[in-house]
Structure formats: structure tokens, C-alpha cells
Amino acid sequence: MSLFRVLYEILSQNGWEFDFDNKNGIIKLEISGINTDFHAFLFVDEEQESLLCNTHIDQKIPPSKRLEVCDYMSRVNYELVNGNFEMDMDNGEIRYRTFLDLADARPSQDQVLNIVWNGVLGFDTYYPGLMKLVYGDYSAEEAAAFCSDET
């Protein structure tokens, strides 16, 4: 059974609603977090036997804040165990990336659900600090400390 099919069945069995593109190996989920809503894109690479989850928000980072957001992400990423933040410097899109290398193994239900939830919970945890940095008067250091104080 293909990795895409395994993923499809696990998500279906757990009652998740999602869109999928079997040809390109992509599954899209809409997930509500505590602080905002997320779009999670699961990319299945059958050849590399891997699963990548990119968790996005609708907001784009304004050009004037992108370098400071990079500072914030670097501070946050240094502390993260599973996943990392990334930003497209051209359009301000920010995402949280999680990855699962399967190497000749079939993913368990827990592994599939964890790759999605780790992205959502990781992003949701640091979203308030990001918003304080972008729309408030917090520095990158203060915004990262704000999230650390909350956890």
C-alpha cells in the first residue's frame, strides 16, 4: 500500500476532514488552534519514503518586519525540539515545518497525528509572540521571552 494511501486511511479513520491531491501526494487540512486557524499541508514523498507537514497561517509578514521576524524565529528555533519556523523573504509567508523519515517503515497512527499536531501546537504556542512583534511594540527578544514565560 502506498504511503499516501496509508496517510489517507489514518486521517479518514480519525474523522479528519481534508482535501487531497493524489497525483502530487498532497493532503490539506484546516485546523483551528487556540490563537488562530491553520492550514496544514502534508507532502508525501513515496520515493524518499518521507512525510513533510508545513503548517501555515493566512497572515503575511509585512516587508518592514521581516528581518525582525527572522531574529524572532532564530531565537525560537534554537529552543525547539521538533520542527522549525521558516519564512519566505519575498512574500512574507511564514510556516512551521515538521518531518517524518520513514525509511522502509509504515507510519503508525500516532506518528501521522503527531506530525500534524506538532506543527499546529508549535506554531500556536509562538503565534502570540509573533503578533506582538509584528503589530505591537515588542522586540524579537521580548516576543520570544513572552512565549517562553507563557509555556
Tab-separated table of N, CA, C and O in Angstrom, residues 54-135:
chain	number	residue	atom	x	y	z
A	54	ASN	N	3.829	21.083	6.430
A	54	ASN	CA	4.029	22.528	6.518
A	54	ASN	C	2.736	23.141	7.044
A	54	ASN	O	1.679	22.987	6.425
A	55	THR	N	2.836	23.812	8.170
A	55	THR	CA	1.683	24.452	8.797
A	55	THR	C	1.779	25.957	8.553
A	55	THR	O	2.782	26.572	8.903
A	56	HIS	N	0.737	26.524	7.946
A	56	HIS	CA	0.727	27.927	7.533
A	56	HIS	C	-0.366	28.706	8.254
A	56	HIS	O	-1.350	28.123	8.712
A	57	ILE	N	-0.197	30.022	8.284
A	57	ILE	CA	-1.249	30.940	8.707
A	57	ILE	C	-1.588	31.830	7.511
A	57	ILE	O	-0.829	31.895	6.547
A	58	ASP	N	-2.734	32.513	7.590
A	58	ASP	CA	-3.133	33.390	6.487
A	58	ASP	C	-2.323	34.683	6.447
A	58	ASP	O	-2.097	35.222	5.379
A	59	GLN	N	-1.910	35.183	7.610
A	59	GLN	CA	-1.190	36.457	7.646
A	59	GLN	C	0.166	36.363	6.965
A	59	GLN	O	0.864	35.374	7.100
A	60	LYS	N	0.507	37.423	6.276
A	60	LYS	CA	1.845	37.571	5.693
A	60	LYS	C	2.577	38.624	6.519
A	60	LYS	O	1.985	39.597	6.984
A	61	ILE	N	3.863	38.437	6.679
A	61	ILE	CA	4.668	39.378	7.443
A	61	ILE	C	4.977	40.585	6.548
A	61	ILE	O	5.488	40.420	5.438
A	62	PRO	N	4.678	41.788	7.039
A	62	PRO	CA	4.968	42.985	6.231
A	62	PRO	C	6.474	43.121	5.980
A	62	PRO	O	7.293	42.739	6.833
A	63	PRO	N	6.849	43.658	4.823
A	63	PRO	CA	8.280	43.794	4.492
A	63	PRO	C	9.101	44.493	5.575
A	63	PRO	O	10.230	44.088	5.842
A	64	SER	N	8.530	45.481	6.208
A	64	SER	CA	9.275	46.239	7.222
A	64	SER	C	9.579	45.435	8.481
A	64	SER	O	10.437	45.826	9.274
A	65	LYS	N	8.907	44.302	8.668
A	65	LYS	CA	9.087	43.484	9.877
A	65	LYS	C	9.822	42.170	9.614
A	65	LYS	O	10.102	41.415	10.532
A	66	ARG	N	10.140	41.859	8.378
A	66	ARG	CA	10.668	40.540	8.028
A	66	ARG	C	12.021	40.240	8.675
A	66	ARG	O	12.240	39.129	9.146
A	67	LEU	N	12.923	41.189	8.717
A	67	LEU	CA	14.219	40.926	9.348
A	67	LEU	C	14.069	40.705	10.853
A	67	LEU	O	14.705	39.820	11.427
A	68	GLU	N	13.196	41.474	11.478
A	68	GLU	CA	12.982	41.287	12.909
A	68	GLU	C	12.290	39.947	13.188
A	68	GLU	O	12.580	39.284	14.172
A	69	VAL	N	11.390	39.536	12.298
A	69	VAL	CA	10.748	38.224	12.436
A	69	VAL	C	11.780	37.114	12.265
A	69	VAL	O	11.727	36.090	12.957
A	70	CYS	N	12.758	37.304	11.385
A	70	CYS	CA	13.844	36.321	11.251
A	70	CYS	C	14.611	36.185	12.559
A	70	CYS	O	14.957	35.073	12.973
A	71	ASP	N	14.874	37.299	13.213
A	71	ASP	CA	15.534	37.283	14.518
A	71	ASP	C	14.681	36.499	15.512
A	71	ASP	O	15.177	35.625	16.232
A	72	TYR	N	13.383	36.776	15.540
A	72	TYR	CA	12.445	36.075	16.423
A	72	TYR	C	12.463	34.568	16.151
A	72	TYR	O	12.593	33.754	17.072
A	73	MET	N	12.349	34.200	14.873
A	73	MET	CA	12.324	32.778	14.520
A	73	MET	C	13.623	32.086	14.908
A	73	MET	O	13.608	30.941	15.370
A	74	SER	N	14.733	32.753	14.741
A	74	SER	CA	16.020	32.168	15.115
A	74	SER	C	16.073	31.907	16.617
A	74	SER	O	16.541	30.858	17.070
A	75	ARG	N	15.594	32.849	17.402
A	75	ARG	CA	15.560	32.681	18.865
A	75	ARG	C	14.645	31.519	19.257
A	75	ARG	O	14.981	30.707	20.114
A	76	VAL	N	13.498	31.439	18.621
A	76	VAL	CA	12.538	30.378	18.920
A	76	VAL	C	13.055	29.029	18.425
A	76	VAL	O	13.009	28.028	19.153
A	77	ASN	N	13.543	28.970	17.191
A	77	ASN	CA	14.016	27.709	16.617
A	77	ASN	C	15.118	27.072	17.454
A	77	ASN	O	15.207	25.846	17.547
A	78	TYR	N	15.940	27.900	18.070
A	78	TYR	CA	17.049	27.385	18.875
A	78	TYR	C	16.543	26.518	20.024
A	78	TYR	O	17.212	25.579	20.441
A	79	GLU	N	15.359	26.808	20.517
A	79	GLU	CA	14.784	26.082	21.655
A	79	GLU	C	13.909	24.900	21.239
A	79	GLU	O	13.563	24.071	22.073
A	80	LEU	N	13.534	24.820	19.979
A	80	LEU	CA	12.594	23.791	19.537
A	80	LEU	C	13.254	22.424	19.412
A	80	LEU	O	14.391	22.315	18.970
A	81	VAL	N	12.492	21.401	19.775
A	81	VAL	CA	12.967	20.025	19.673
A	81	VAL	C	12.452	19.375	18.391
A	81	VAL	O	13.166	18.652	17.728
A	82	ASN	N	11.204	19.657	18.050
A	82	ASN	CA	10.583	19.012	16.894
A	82	ASN	C	9.953	20.065	16.000
A	82	ASN	O	8.922	20.630	16.329
A	83	GLY	N	10.568	20.347	14.883
A	83	GLY	CA	10.040	21.305	13.933
A	83	GLY	C	10.811	22.609	13.952
A	83	GLY	O	11.703	22.804	14.776
A	84	ASN	N	10.460	23.476	13.009
A	84	ASN	CA	11.108	24.780	12.929
A	84	ASN	C	10.257	25.757	12.129
A	84	ASN	O	9.424	25.354	11.333
A	85	PHE	N	10.488	27.043	12.400
A	85	PHE	CA	9.836	28.110	11.651
A	85	PHE	C	10.675	28.474	10.440
A	85	PHE	O	11.904	28.431	10.493
A	86	GLU	N	9.981	28.881	9.362
A	86	GLU	CA	10.628	29.351	8.143
A	86	GLU	C	9.790	30.489	7.584
A	86	GLU	O	8.578	30.555	7.836
A	87	MET	N	10.442	31.379	6.815
A	87	MET	CA	9.711	32.457	6.179
A	87	MET	C	10.238	32.681	4.768
A	87	MET	O	11.442	32.653	4.545
A	88	ASP	N	9.325	32.920	3.855
A	88	ASP	CA	9.678	33.314	2.501
A	88	ASP	C	9.917	34.819	2.547
A	88	ASP	O	8.982	35.599	2.770
A	89	MET	N	11.154	35.231	2.355
A	89	MET	CA	11.509	36.642	2.472
A	89	MET	C	10.892	37.482	1.361
A	89	MET	O	10.740	38.690	1.511
A	90	ASP	N	10.496	36.866	0.250
A	90	ASP	CA	9.912	37.628	-0.854
A	90	ASP	C	8.448	37.988	-0.621
A	90	ASP	O	8.015	39.080	-0.957
A	91	ASN	N	7.678	37.050	-0.039
A	91	ASN	CA	6.245	37.336	0.119
A	91	ASN	C	5.773	37.387	1.573
A	91	ASN	O	4.605	37.662	1.827
A	92	GLY	N	6.641	37.088	2.526
A	92	GLY	CA	6.285	37.180	3.937
A	92	GLY	C	5.505	35.996	4.480
A	92	GLY	O	5.016	36.032	5.607
A	93	GLU	N	5.406	34.924	3.693
A	93	GLU	CA	4.707	33.736	4.174
A	93	GLU	C	5.548	33.054	5.247
A	93	GLU	O	6.753	32.864	5.078
A	94	ILE	N	4.899	32.687	6.331
A	94	ILE	CA	5.599	32.023	7.425
A	94	ILE	C	4.954	30.657	7.651
A	94	ILE	O	3.745	30.500	7.477
A	95	ARG	N	5.780	29.676	7.966
A	95	ARG	CA	5.268	28.329	8.198
A	95	ARG	C	6.092	27.638	9.273
A	95	ARG	O	7.204	28.051	9.604
A	96	TYR	N	5.495	26.569	9.781
A	96	TYR	CA	6.162	25.710	10.750
A	96	TYR	C	6.291	24.352	10.083
A	96	TYR	O	5.303	23.789	9.602
A	97	ARG	N	7.500	23.827	10.031
A	97	ARG	CA	7.785	22.599	9.297
A	97	ARG	C	8.100	21.449	10.257
A	97	ARG	O	8.924	21.590	11.149
A	98	THR	N	7.423	20.316	10.028
A	98	THR	CA	7.747	19.072	10.729
A	98	THR	C	7.969	17.996	9.665
A	98	THR	O	7.446	18.087	8.554
A	99	PHE	N	8.739	16.973	10.019
A	99	PHE	CA	9.183	15.990	9.035
A	99	PHE	C	9.246	14.613	9.671
A	99	PHE	O	9.592	14.476	10.848
A	100	LEU	N	8.904	13.606	8.884
A	100	LEU	CA	8.977	12.222	9.343
A	100	LEU	C	9.674	11.386	8.279
A	100	LEU	O	9.188	11.262	7.148
A	101	ASP	N	10.846	10.837	8.617
A	101	ASP	CA	11.592	9.955	7.728
A	101	ASP	C	11.158	8.531	8.057
A	101	ASP	O	11.328	8.072	9.185
A	102	LEU	N	10.610	7.838	7.072
A	102	LEU	CA	10.044	6.517	7.335
A	102	LEU	C	10.957	5.354	6.976
A	102	LEU	O	10.817	4.271	7.528
A	103	ALA	N	11.888	5.527	6.054
A	103	ALA	CA	12.903	4.530	5.703
A	103	ALA	C	12.427	3.085	5.847
A	103	ALA	O	12.728	2.404	6.808
A	104	ASP	N	11.658	2.642	4.885
A	104	ASP	CA	11.163	1.256	4.836
A	104	ASP	C	10.194	0.892	5.951
A	104	ASP	O	10.043	-0.279	6.284
A	105	ALA	N	9.542	1.878	6.561
A	105	ALA	CA	8.588	1.604	7.633
A	105	ALA	C	7.236	2.215	7.287
A	105	ALA	O	7.153	3.246	6.627
A	106	ARG	N	6.207	1.583	7.743
A	106	ARG	CA	4.859	2.131	7.597
A	106	ARG	C	4.602	3.025	8.809
A	106	ARG	O	4.842	2.612	9.950
A	107	PRO	N	4.111	4.254	8.604
A	107	PRO	CA	3.887	5.145	9.751
A	107	PRO	C	2.723	4.661	10.609
A	107	PRO	O	1.728	4.145	10.097
A	108	SER	N	2.871	4.820	11.892
A	108	SER	CA	1.780	4.481	12.800
A	108	SER	C	0.771	5.617	12.832
A	108	SER	O	1.062	6.742	12.398
A	109	GLN	N	-0.385	5.331	13.356
A	109	GLN	CA	-1.413	6.363	13.515
A	109	GLN	C	-0.868	7.503	14.372
A	109	GLN	O	-1.047	8.678	14.037
A	110	ASP	N	-0.199	7.179	15.460
A	110	ASP	CA	0.354	8.207	16.345
A	110	ASP	C	1.383	9.074	15.630
A	110	ASP	O	1.416	10.291	15.830
A	111	GLN	N	2.229	8.479	14.812
A	111	GLN	CA	3.237	9.261	14.090
A	111	GLN	C	2.580	10.251	13.131
A	111	GLN	O	2.997	11.401	13.041
A	112	VAL	N	1.572	9.811	12.427
A	112	VAL	CA	0.883	10.683	11.475
A	112	VAL	C	0.188	11.825	12.213
A	112	VAL	O	0.325	12.996	11.844
A	113	LEU	N	-0.545	11.503	13.252
A	113	LEU	CA	-1.244	12.547	14.002
A	113	LEU	C	-0.255	13.483	14.689
A	113	LEU	O	-0.484	14.699	14.745
A	114	ASN	N	0.851	12.947	15.174
A	114	ASN	CA	1.852	13.781	15.841
A	114	ASN	C	2.523	14.766	14.890
A	114	ASN	O	2.799	15.902	15.284
A	115	ILE	N	2.795	14.359	13.665
A	115	ILE	CA	3.459	15.282	12.744
A	115	ILE	C	2.553	16.483	12.463
A	115	ILE	O	3.019	17.611	12.347
A	116	VAL	N	1.252	16.250	12.393
A	116	VAL	CA	0.302	17.351	12.191
A	116	VAL	C	0.195	18.189	13.457
A	116	VAL	O	0.358	19.409	13.424
A	117	TRP	N	-0.072	17.550	14.590
A	117	TRP	CA	-0.287	18.300	15.836
A	117	TRP	C	0.972	18.999	16.323
A	117	TRP	O	0.892	20.084	16.905
A	118	ASN	N	2.132	18.420	16.095
A	118	ASN	CA	3.370	19.112	16.481
A	118	ASN	C	3.508	20.432	15.727
A	118	ASN	O	3.949	21.434	16.292
A	119	GLY	N	3.133	20.444	14.455
A	119	GLY	CA	3.175	21.680	13.684
A	119	GLY	C	2.179	22.704	14.181
A	119	GLY	O	2.502	23.880	14.358
A	120	VAL	N	0.962	22.263	14.426
A	120	VAL	CA	-0.084	23.182	14.884
A	120	VAL	C	0.228	23.704	16.282
A	120	VAL	O	0.183	24.917	16.532
A	121	LEU	N	0.556	22.819	17.193
A	121	LEU	CA	0.820	23.250	18.571
A	121	LEU	C	2.087	24.088	18.668
A	121	LEU	O	2.144	25.062	19.433
A	122	GLY	N	3.109	23.721	17.887
A	122	GLY	CA	4.331	24.523	17.883
A	122	GLY	C	4.057	25.927	17.385
A	122	GLY	O	4.478	26.917	17.996
A	123	PHE	N	3.328	26.038	16.287
A	123	PHE	CA	3.006	27.355	15.728
A	123	PHE	C	2.099	28.124	16.679
A	123	PHE	O	2.311	29.310	16.953
A	124	ASP	N	1.087	27.450	17.194
A	124	ASP	CA	0.117	28.104	18.073
A	124	ASP	C	0.779	28.651	19.341
A	124	ASP	O	0.397	29.705	19.835
A	125	THR	N	1.783	27.950	19.835
A	125	THR	CA	2.498	28.385	21.036
A	125	THR	C	3.215	29.712	20.816
A	125	THR	O	3.217	30.581	21.685
A	126	TYR	N	3.812	29.878	19.656
A	126	TYR	CA	4.628	31.065	19.385
A	126	TYR	C	3.898	32.135	18.571
A	126	TYR	O	4.453	33.210	18.338
A	127	TYR	N	2.673	31.859	18.177
A	127	TYR	CA	1.885	32.830	17.423
A	127	TYR	C	1.657	34.138	18.200
A	127	TYR	O	1.817	35.219	17.620
A	128	PRO	N	1.295	34.096	19.497
A	128	PRO	CA	1.083	35.362	20.218
A	128	PRO	C	2.321	36.263	20.225
A	128	PRO	O	2.206	37.482	20.051
A	129	GLY	N	3.487	35.691	20.419
A	129	GLY	CA	4.715	36.483	20.392
A	129	GLY	C	4.967	37.069	19.017
A	129	GLY	O	5.391	38.223	18.887
A	130	LEU	N	4.701	36.284	17.990
A	130	LEU	CA	4.861	36.766	16.623
A	130	LEU	C	3.964	37.972	16.370
A	130	LEU	O	4.400	38.977	15.810
A	131	MET	N	2.721	37.908	16.831
A	131	MET	CA	1.791	39.014	16.625
A	131	MET	C	2.194	40.247	17.439
A	131	MET	O	2.046	41.377	16.988
A	132	LYS	N	2.735	40.035	18.643
A	132	LYS	CA	3.219	41.163	19.446
A	132	LYS	C	4.407	41.842	18.762
A	132	LYS	O	4.563	43.055	18.843
A	133	LEU	N	5.217	41.067	18.096
A	133	LEU	CA	6.355	41.612	17.366
A	133	LEU	C	5.894	42.376	16.126
A	133	LEU	O	6.327	43.500	15.879
A	134	VAL	N	5.001	41.775	15.348
A	134	VAL	CA	4.584	42.370	14.080
A	134	VAL	C	3.655	43.570	14.283
A	134	VAL	O	3.807	44.590	13.617
A	135	TYR	N	2.707	43.465	15.211
A	135	TYR	CA	1.691	44.507	15.345
A	135	TYR	C	1.789	45.317	16.638
A	135	TYR	O	1.052	46.276	16.818
